[in-house]
XYZ file of C-alpha atoms in Angstrom:
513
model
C -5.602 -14.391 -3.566
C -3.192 -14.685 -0.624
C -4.713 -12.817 2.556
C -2.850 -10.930 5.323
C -4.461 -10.935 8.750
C -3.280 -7.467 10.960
C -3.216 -7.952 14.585
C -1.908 -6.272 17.111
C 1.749 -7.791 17.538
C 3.051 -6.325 14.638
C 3.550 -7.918 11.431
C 6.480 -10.177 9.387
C 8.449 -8.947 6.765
C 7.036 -11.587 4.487
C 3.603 -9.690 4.638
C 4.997 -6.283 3.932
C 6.242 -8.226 0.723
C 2.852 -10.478 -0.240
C 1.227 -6.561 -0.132
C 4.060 -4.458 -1.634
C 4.856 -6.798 -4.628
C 2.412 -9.073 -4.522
C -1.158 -7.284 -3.706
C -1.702 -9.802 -1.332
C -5.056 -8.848 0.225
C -5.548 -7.154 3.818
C -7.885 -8.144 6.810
C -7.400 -6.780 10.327
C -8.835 -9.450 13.228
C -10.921 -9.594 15.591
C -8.353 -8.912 18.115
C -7.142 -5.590 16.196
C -10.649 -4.404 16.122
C -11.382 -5.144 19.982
C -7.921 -3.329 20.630
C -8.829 -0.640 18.161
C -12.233 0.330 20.124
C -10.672 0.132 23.682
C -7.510 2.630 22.869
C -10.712 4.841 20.824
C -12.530 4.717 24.334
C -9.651 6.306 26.116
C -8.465 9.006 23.559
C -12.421 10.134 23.125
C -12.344 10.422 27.407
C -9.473 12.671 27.106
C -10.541 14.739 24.660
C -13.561 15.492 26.929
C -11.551 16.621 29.565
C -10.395 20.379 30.178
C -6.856 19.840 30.263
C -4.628 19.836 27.273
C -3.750 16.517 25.858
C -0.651 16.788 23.469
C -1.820 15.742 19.730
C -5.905 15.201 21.375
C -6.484 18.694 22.218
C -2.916 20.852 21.349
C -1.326 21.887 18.166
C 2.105 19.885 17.246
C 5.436 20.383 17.340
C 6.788 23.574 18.035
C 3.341 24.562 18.011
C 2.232 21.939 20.922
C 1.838 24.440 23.134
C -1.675 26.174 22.111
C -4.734 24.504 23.449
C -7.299 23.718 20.787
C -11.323 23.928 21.825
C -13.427 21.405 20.746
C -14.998 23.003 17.933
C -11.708 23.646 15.830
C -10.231 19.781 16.227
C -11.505 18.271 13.002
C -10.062 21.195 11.020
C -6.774 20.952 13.025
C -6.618 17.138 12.276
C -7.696 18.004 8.480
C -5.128 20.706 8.387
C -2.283 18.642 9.785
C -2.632 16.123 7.215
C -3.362 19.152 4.336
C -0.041 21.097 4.985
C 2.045 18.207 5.824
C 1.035 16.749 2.404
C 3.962 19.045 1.509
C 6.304 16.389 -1.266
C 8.320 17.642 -3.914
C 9.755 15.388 -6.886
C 9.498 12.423 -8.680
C 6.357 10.043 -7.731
C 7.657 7.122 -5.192
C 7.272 3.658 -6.482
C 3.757 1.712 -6.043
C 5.572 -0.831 -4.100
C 6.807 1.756 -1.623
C 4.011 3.715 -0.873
C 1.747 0.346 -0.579
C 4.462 -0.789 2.063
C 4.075 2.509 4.061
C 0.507 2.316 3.913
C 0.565 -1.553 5.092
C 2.986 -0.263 7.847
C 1.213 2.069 8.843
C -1.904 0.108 9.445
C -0.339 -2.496 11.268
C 1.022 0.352 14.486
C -2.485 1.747 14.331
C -4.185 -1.534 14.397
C -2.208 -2.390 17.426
C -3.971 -0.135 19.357
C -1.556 2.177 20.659
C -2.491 4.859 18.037
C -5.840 6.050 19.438
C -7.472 5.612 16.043
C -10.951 4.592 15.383
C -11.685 1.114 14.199
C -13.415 2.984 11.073
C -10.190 4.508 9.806
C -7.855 1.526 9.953
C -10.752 -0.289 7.663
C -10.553 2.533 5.245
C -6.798 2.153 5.225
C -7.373 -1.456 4.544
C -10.063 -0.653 1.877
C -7.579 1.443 -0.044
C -4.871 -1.619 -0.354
C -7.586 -3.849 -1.301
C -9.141 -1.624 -3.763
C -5.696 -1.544 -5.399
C -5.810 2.479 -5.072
C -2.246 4.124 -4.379
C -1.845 7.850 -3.353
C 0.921 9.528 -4.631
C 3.999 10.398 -2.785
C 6.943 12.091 -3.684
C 10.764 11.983 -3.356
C 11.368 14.112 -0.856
C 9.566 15.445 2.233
C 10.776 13.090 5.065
C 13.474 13.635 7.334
C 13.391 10.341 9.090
C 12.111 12.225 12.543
C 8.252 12.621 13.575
C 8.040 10.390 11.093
C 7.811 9.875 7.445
C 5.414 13.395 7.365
C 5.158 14.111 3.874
C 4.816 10.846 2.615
C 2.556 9.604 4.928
C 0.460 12.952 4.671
C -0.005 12.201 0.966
C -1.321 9.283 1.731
C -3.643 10.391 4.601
C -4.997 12.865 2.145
C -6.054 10.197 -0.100
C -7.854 8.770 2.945
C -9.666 12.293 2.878
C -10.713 11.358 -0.436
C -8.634 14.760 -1.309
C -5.322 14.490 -3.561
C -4.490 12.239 -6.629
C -3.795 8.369 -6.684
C -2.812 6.047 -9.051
C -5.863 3.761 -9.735
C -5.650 -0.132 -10.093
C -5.071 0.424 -14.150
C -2.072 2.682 -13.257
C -4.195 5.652 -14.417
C -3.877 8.882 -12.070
C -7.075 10.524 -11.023
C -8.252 12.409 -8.132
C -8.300 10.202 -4.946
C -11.684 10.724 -4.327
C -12.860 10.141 -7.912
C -11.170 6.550 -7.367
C -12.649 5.986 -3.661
C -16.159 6.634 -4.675
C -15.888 4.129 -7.709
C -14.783 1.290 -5.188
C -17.548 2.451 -2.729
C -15.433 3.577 -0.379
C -16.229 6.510 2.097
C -13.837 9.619 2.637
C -12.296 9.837 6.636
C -13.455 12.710 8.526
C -10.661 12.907 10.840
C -11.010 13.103 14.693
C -9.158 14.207 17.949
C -5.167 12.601 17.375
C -6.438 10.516 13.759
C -4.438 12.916 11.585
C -1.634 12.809 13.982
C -1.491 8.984 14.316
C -1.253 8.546 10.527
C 1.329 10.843 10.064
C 4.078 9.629 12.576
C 5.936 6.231 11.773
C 9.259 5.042 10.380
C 6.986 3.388 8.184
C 8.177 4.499 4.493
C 12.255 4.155 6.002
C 10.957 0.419 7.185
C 9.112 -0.954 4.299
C 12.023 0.354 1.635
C 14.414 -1.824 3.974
C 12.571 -5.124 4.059
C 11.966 -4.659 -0.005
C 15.997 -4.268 0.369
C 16.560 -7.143 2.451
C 14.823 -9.392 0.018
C 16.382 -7.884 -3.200
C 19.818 -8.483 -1.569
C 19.755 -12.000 -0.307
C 19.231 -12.760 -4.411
C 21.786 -10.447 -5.072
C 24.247 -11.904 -2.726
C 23.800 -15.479 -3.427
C 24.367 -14.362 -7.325
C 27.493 -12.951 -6.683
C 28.433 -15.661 -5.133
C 27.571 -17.445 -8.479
C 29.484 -14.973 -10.744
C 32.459 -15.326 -8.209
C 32.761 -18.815 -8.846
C 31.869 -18.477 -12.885
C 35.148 -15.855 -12.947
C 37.562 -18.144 -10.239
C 36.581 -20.766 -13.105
C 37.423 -18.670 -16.015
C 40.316 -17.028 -14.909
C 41.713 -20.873 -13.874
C 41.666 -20.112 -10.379
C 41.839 -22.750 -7.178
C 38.954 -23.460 -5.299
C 40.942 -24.556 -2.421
C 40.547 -21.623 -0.544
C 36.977 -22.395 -0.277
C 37.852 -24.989 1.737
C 35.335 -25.164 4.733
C 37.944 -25.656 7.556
C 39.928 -22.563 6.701
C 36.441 -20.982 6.775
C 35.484 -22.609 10.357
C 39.083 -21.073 11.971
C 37.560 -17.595 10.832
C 33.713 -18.504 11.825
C 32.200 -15.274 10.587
C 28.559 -17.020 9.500
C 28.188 -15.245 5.955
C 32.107 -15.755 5.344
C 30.924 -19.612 5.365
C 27.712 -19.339 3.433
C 29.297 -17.744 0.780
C 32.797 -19.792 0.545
C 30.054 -22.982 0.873
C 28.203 -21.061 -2.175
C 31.267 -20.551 -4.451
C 32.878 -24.653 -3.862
C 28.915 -25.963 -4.817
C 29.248 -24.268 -8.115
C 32.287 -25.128 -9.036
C 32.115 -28.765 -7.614
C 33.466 -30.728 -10.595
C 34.967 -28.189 -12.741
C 38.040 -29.197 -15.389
C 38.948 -25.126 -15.345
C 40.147 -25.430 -11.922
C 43.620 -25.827 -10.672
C 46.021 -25.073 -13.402
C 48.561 -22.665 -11.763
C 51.452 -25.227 -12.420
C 50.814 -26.152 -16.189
C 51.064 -21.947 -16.937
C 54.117 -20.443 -18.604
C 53.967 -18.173 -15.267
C 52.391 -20.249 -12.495
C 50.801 -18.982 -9.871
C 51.428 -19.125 -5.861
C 47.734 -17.217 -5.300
C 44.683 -15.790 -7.431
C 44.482 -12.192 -6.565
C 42.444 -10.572 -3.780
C 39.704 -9.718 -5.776
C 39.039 -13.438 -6.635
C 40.604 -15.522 -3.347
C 38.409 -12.478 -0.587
C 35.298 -13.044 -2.568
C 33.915 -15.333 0.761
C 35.625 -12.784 3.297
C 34.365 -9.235 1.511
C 30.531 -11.159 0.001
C 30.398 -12.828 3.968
C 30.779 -9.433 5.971
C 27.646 -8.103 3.517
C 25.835 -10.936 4.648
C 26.363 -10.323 8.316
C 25.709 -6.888 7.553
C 22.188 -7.755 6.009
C 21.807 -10.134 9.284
C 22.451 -7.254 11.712
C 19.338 -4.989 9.568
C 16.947 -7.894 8.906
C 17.241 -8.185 13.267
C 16.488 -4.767 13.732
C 13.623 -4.792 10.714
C 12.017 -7.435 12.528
C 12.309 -5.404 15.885
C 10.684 -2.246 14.133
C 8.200 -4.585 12.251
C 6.818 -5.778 15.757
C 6.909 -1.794 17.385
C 4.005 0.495 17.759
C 5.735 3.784 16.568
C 3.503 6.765 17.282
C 3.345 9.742 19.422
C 1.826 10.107 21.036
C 0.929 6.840 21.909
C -1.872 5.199 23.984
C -0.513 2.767 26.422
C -2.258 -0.207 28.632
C -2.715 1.104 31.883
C -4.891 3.888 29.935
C -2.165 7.245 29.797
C -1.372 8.799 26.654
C 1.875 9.630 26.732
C 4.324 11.428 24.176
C 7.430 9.483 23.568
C 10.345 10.272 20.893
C 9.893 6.443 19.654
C 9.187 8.336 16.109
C 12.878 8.750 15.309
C 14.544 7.006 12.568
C 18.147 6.229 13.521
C 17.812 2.423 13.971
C 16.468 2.034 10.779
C 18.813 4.855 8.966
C 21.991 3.378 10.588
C 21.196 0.027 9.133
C 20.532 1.272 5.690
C 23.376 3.400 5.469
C 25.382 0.169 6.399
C 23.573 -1.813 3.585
C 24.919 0.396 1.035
C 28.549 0.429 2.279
C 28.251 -3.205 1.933
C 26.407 -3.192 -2.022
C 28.738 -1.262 -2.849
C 32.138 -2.921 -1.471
C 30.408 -6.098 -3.183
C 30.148 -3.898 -6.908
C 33.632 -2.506 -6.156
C 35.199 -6.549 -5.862
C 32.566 -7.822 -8.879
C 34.172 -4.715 -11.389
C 38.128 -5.718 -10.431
C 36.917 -9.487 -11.400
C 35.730 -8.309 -14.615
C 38.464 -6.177 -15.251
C 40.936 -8.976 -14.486
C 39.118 -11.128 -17.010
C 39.710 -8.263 -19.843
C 42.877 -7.898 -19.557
C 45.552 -9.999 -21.186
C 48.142 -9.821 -18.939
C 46.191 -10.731 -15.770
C 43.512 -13.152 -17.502
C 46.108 -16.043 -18.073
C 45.599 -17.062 -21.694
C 42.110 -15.308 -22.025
C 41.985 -12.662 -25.708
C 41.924 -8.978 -25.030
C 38.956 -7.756 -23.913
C 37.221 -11.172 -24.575
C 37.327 -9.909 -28.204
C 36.882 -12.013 -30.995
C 39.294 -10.384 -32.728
C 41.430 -8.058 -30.606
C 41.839 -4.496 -32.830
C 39.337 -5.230 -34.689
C 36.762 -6.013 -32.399
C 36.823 -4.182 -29.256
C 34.742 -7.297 -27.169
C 33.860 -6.291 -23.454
C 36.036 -2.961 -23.092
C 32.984 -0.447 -22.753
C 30.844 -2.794 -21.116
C 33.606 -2.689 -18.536
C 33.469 1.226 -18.169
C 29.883 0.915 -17.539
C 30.537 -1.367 -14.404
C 33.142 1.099 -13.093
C 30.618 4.124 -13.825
C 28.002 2.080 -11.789
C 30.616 1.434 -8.805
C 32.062 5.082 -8.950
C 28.021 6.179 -8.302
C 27.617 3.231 -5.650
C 30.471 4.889 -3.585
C 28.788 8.314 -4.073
C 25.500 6.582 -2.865
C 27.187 5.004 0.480
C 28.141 8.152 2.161
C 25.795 7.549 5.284
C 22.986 10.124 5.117
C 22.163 9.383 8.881
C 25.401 11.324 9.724
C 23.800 14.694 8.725
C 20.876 15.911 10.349
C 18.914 19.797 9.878
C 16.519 20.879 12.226
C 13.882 21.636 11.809
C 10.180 23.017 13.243
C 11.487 26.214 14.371
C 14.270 23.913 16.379
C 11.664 21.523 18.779
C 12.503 18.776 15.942
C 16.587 19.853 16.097
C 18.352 16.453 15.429
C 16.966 14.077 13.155
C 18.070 10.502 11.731
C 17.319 11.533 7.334
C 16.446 7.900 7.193
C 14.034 8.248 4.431
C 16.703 9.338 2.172
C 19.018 6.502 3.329
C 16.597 4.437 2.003
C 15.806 5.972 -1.439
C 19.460 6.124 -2.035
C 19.846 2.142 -1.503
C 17.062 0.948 -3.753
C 19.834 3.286 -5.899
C 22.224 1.607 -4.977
C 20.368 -2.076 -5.703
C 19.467 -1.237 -8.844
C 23.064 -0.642 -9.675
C 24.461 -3.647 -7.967
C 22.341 -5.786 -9.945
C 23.935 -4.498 -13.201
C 26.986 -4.898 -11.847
C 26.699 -8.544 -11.305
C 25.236 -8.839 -14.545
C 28.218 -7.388 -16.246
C 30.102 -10.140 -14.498
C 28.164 -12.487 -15.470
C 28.470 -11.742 -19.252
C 31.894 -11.676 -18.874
C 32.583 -15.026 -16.829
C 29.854 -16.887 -19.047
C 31.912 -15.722 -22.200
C 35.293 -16.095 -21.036
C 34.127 -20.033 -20.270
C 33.283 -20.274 -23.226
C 36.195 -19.066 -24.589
C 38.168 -21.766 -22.867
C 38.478 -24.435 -25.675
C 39.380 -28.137 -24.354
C 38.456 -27.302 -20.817
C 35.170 -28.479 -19.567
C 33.403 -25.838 -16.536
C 31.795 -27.658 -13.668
C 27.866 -28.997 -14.380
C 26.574 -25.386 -12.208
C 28.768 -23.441 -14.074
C 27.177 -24.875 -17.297
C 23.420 -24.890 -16.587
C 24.174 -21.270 -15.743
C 25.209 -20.877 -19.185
C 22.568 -22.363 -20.849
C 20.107 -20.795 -18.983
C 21.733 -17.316 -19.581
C 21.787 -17.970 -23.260
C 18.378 -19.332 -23.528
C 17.013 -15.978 -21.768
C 19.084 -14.345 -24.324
C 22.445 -13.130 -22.971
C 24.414 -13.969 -26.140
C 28.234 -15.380 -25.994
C 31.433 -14.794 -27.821
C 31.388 -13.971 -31.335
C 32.203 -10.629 -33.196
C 31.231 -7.187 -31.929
C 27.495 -6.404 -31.767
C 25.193 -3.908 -30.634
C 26.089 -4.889 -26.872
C 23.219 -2.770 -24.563
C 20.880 -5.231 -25.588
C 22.826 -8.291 -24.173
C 23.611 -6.158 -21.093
C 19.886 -5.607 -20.302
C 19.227 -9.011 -21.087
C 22.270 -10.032 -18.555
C 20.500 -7.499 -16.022
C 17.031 -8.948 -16.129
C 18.008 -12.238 -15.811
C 20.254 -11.667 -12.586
C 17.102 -8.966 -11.203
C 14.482 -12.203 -11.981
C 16.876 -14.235 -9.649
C 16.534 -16.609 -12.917
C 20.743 -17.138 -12.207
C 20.222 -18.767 -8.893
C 17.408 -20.577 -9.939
C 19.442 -22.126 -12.848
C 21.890 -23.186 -10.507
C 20.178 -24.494 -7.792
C 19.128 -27.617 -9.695
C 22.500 -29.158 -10.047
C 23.874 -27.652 -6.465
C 20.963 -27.960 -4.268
C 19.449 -24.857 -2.197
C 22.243 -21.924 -1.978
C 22.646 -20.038 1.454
């Protein structure tokens, strides 16, 4: 099994995925360990001292100010991590909450956190041991942290709360710790503090974005062409010098995308042999580099600041080289909420262009030859027409979901936390908003695969035809008389999520940006 090493420079959004999705196993170094012990040396030396260290020997928040004796700082780290295990709602994907967790131990295994060598091995025991605490929906407002979430999985740490075992079964966390021979934490001076305060949940659900996208992207890119081909559209606007006098990066990658698909197509060019030729193909077809490109910047401009949070040490407060401890407000979200909020403008400007394709293909007077609704036969057979209002029911939502929830913000603990970034939610509402994309570009897929076909005498480019095959082989049927059509649509949608379209193309047109 693959094996992440955790040092103390952070980590690389690869890892986060090999542990998230693919239970790659954990190991902190030598180095992390050393680091560990020397930051544990410091916060134990302050903790001895009279004065009042802020999260060592002091309450939190707007409660910072009370000085806590020696005596009562286990409870107050065990009763940080109790009430701020404080979620509400539906349970949190296993992927997520094993990101967080990952996360998490890489800032306190760069030793900046203060945190005994002992805990961040537990933490590391947990991934290994396949054990997952339960979080829920909602709880973090992107400030001080990711507190609920990361409380709830603290507690587990306690060997108090419930996780989801490696069988998917959910038991009491400490049921599950002592059957992998795992000891609870007994938290100490800043420990309950240090797990609780990290962009960590926000960051992980934004690499796991990242990753779903650049599939996403490159198969719209696909579908694009597939509709350009069926709707007997040029392909000379994918030329790459009027790309290079406009030299937005992604604008390129994705005109380069569209002209290796349809390299060699017979469907393309016909505007002059039409009863009504043709001086342009609409926006929705000919902007497909210009509005897919600016997503791909977009997802440049987050996977830059991803890998700038991925290498950060975010606690407060934190423990720095020179030996202070020093609070810090490094905990807030708003890099990482601005840059998620921006994601889902950009899914769902990419939806909104994929539906008007399909639409165009439906309907007889804008599909140039093409049957109403791709029907077999139109009146009787109503083809594509609902599977159409499904895409624009999944576009209307994806404009719902890009409202930017890092423009509100509610204060909160009794107005010392007053202005926070809601990051956490920006990122639940894009793995929304991902989800929907996906069937989106499915929908155009069906559609542009079927409407080929449909195209008697022509013959589609050799991309445009192993994505065919490989669409109907993973059973995404094609024209014919109505059917029972959900099951072709989730079909349609699992081979797009799989990234099995790209992967069928890439054969014939070599790697795709």
């Amino acid at each position: 099994m693959h094996t992440v090493v955790v040092g103390t420079s952070g980590t690389t959004a690869e890892d986060v995925i090999a542990v998230a999705r693919g239970n790659a196993r954990v190991e902190l170094s030598a180095e992390a360990l050393e680091a560990l012990g020397r930051a544990r040396e410091i916060v134990d030396a302050l903790a001895a001292k009279p004065e009042p260290v802020y999260g060592v020997s002091t309450g939190f928040g707007a409660l910072a100010s009370r000085h806590i004796s020696p005596e009562l700082r286990a409870q107050l780290q065990r009763n940080i991590v109790r009430s701020h295990a404080a979620g509400m709602g539906p349970r949190v994907e296993r992927e997520v909450v094993r990101a967080l967790m990952f996360l998490r131990l890489k800032t306190v295994a760069s030793g900046h956190t203060g945190v005994r060598p002992s805990v961040a091995q537990t933490m590391a025991d947990l991934l290994n041991a396949g054990i997952t605490p339960v979080v829920h929906e909602y709880g973090s407002l992107g400030c001080s942290g990711d507190l609920a979430p990361l409380s709830h999985c603290a507690l587990a740490l306690m060997g108090e709360g419930d996780a989801e075992g490696p069988d998917g079964t959910v038991r009491p966390a400490g049921e599950l710790l002592a059957e992998h021979g795992i000891e609870p934490v007994e938290l100490r001076e800043k420990e309950g503090l240090a797990l609780l305060n990290g962009t960590d949940g926000m960051l992980g659900m934004l690499v796991m974005a990242l990753a779903d996208l650049r599939t996403l992207y490159t198969s719209a890119d696909i579908t694009a062409a597939l509709t350009l081909e069926a709707l007997l559209g040029t392909e000379k606007v994918l030329a790459p010098e009027l790309h290079a006098i406009r030299p937005h990066p992604g604008q390129g990658a994705s005109a380069a995308n569209m002209a290796a698909v349809l390299k060699g197509s017979g469907l393309t060019g016909h505007f002059q042999e039409e009863s009504a030729p043709r001086v342009q193909d609409a926006y929705s077809v000919r902007c497909a580099p210009q509005v897919a490109g600016a997503g791909r910047d977009t997802m440049a401009h987050a996977a830059l600041v991803a890998s700038r949070e991925l290498a950060a040490a975010v606690d407060n407060p934190v423990v720095l080289p020179d030996g202070r401890v020093e609070s810090n407000g490094n905990f807030h979200g708003a890099p990482v909420a601005y840059v998620l909020d921006f994601l889902a403008i950009a899914a769902a400007d990419l939806g909104s262009i994929a539906e008007r394709r399909t639409d165009r293909l439906l309907d007889k007077n804008r599909s140039h030859g093409l049957p109403p609704f791709l029907a077999d036969d139109a009146g009787v057979d109503s083809g594509l027409m609902i599977a159409q209002y499904t895409q624009a029911a999944l576009v209307s939502e994806m404009k719902r979901l890009a409202v930017p929830a890092s423009a509100d913000s509610i204060p909160s603990s009794a107005m010392q936390e007053d202005h926070v970034s809601m990051g956490w939610s920006a990122a639940r509402k894009l793995r929304t908003a991902i989800d929907n994309l996906t069937r989106i570009i499915a929908i155009e897929l069906y559609a542009a695969t079927r409407a080929i076909e449909l195209r008697h005498g022509l013959t589609p480019a050799p991309a445009s035809q192993a994505a065919i095959a490989a669409a109907r082989a993973a059973g995404v049927q094609g024209p014919g008389p109505d059917r029972f059509l959900a099951p072709d649509l989730a079909a349609a949608d699992a081979f797009v999520r799989a990234g099995a379209l790209v992967t069928a193309v890439e054969p014939v047109t070599g790697p795709l940006a």
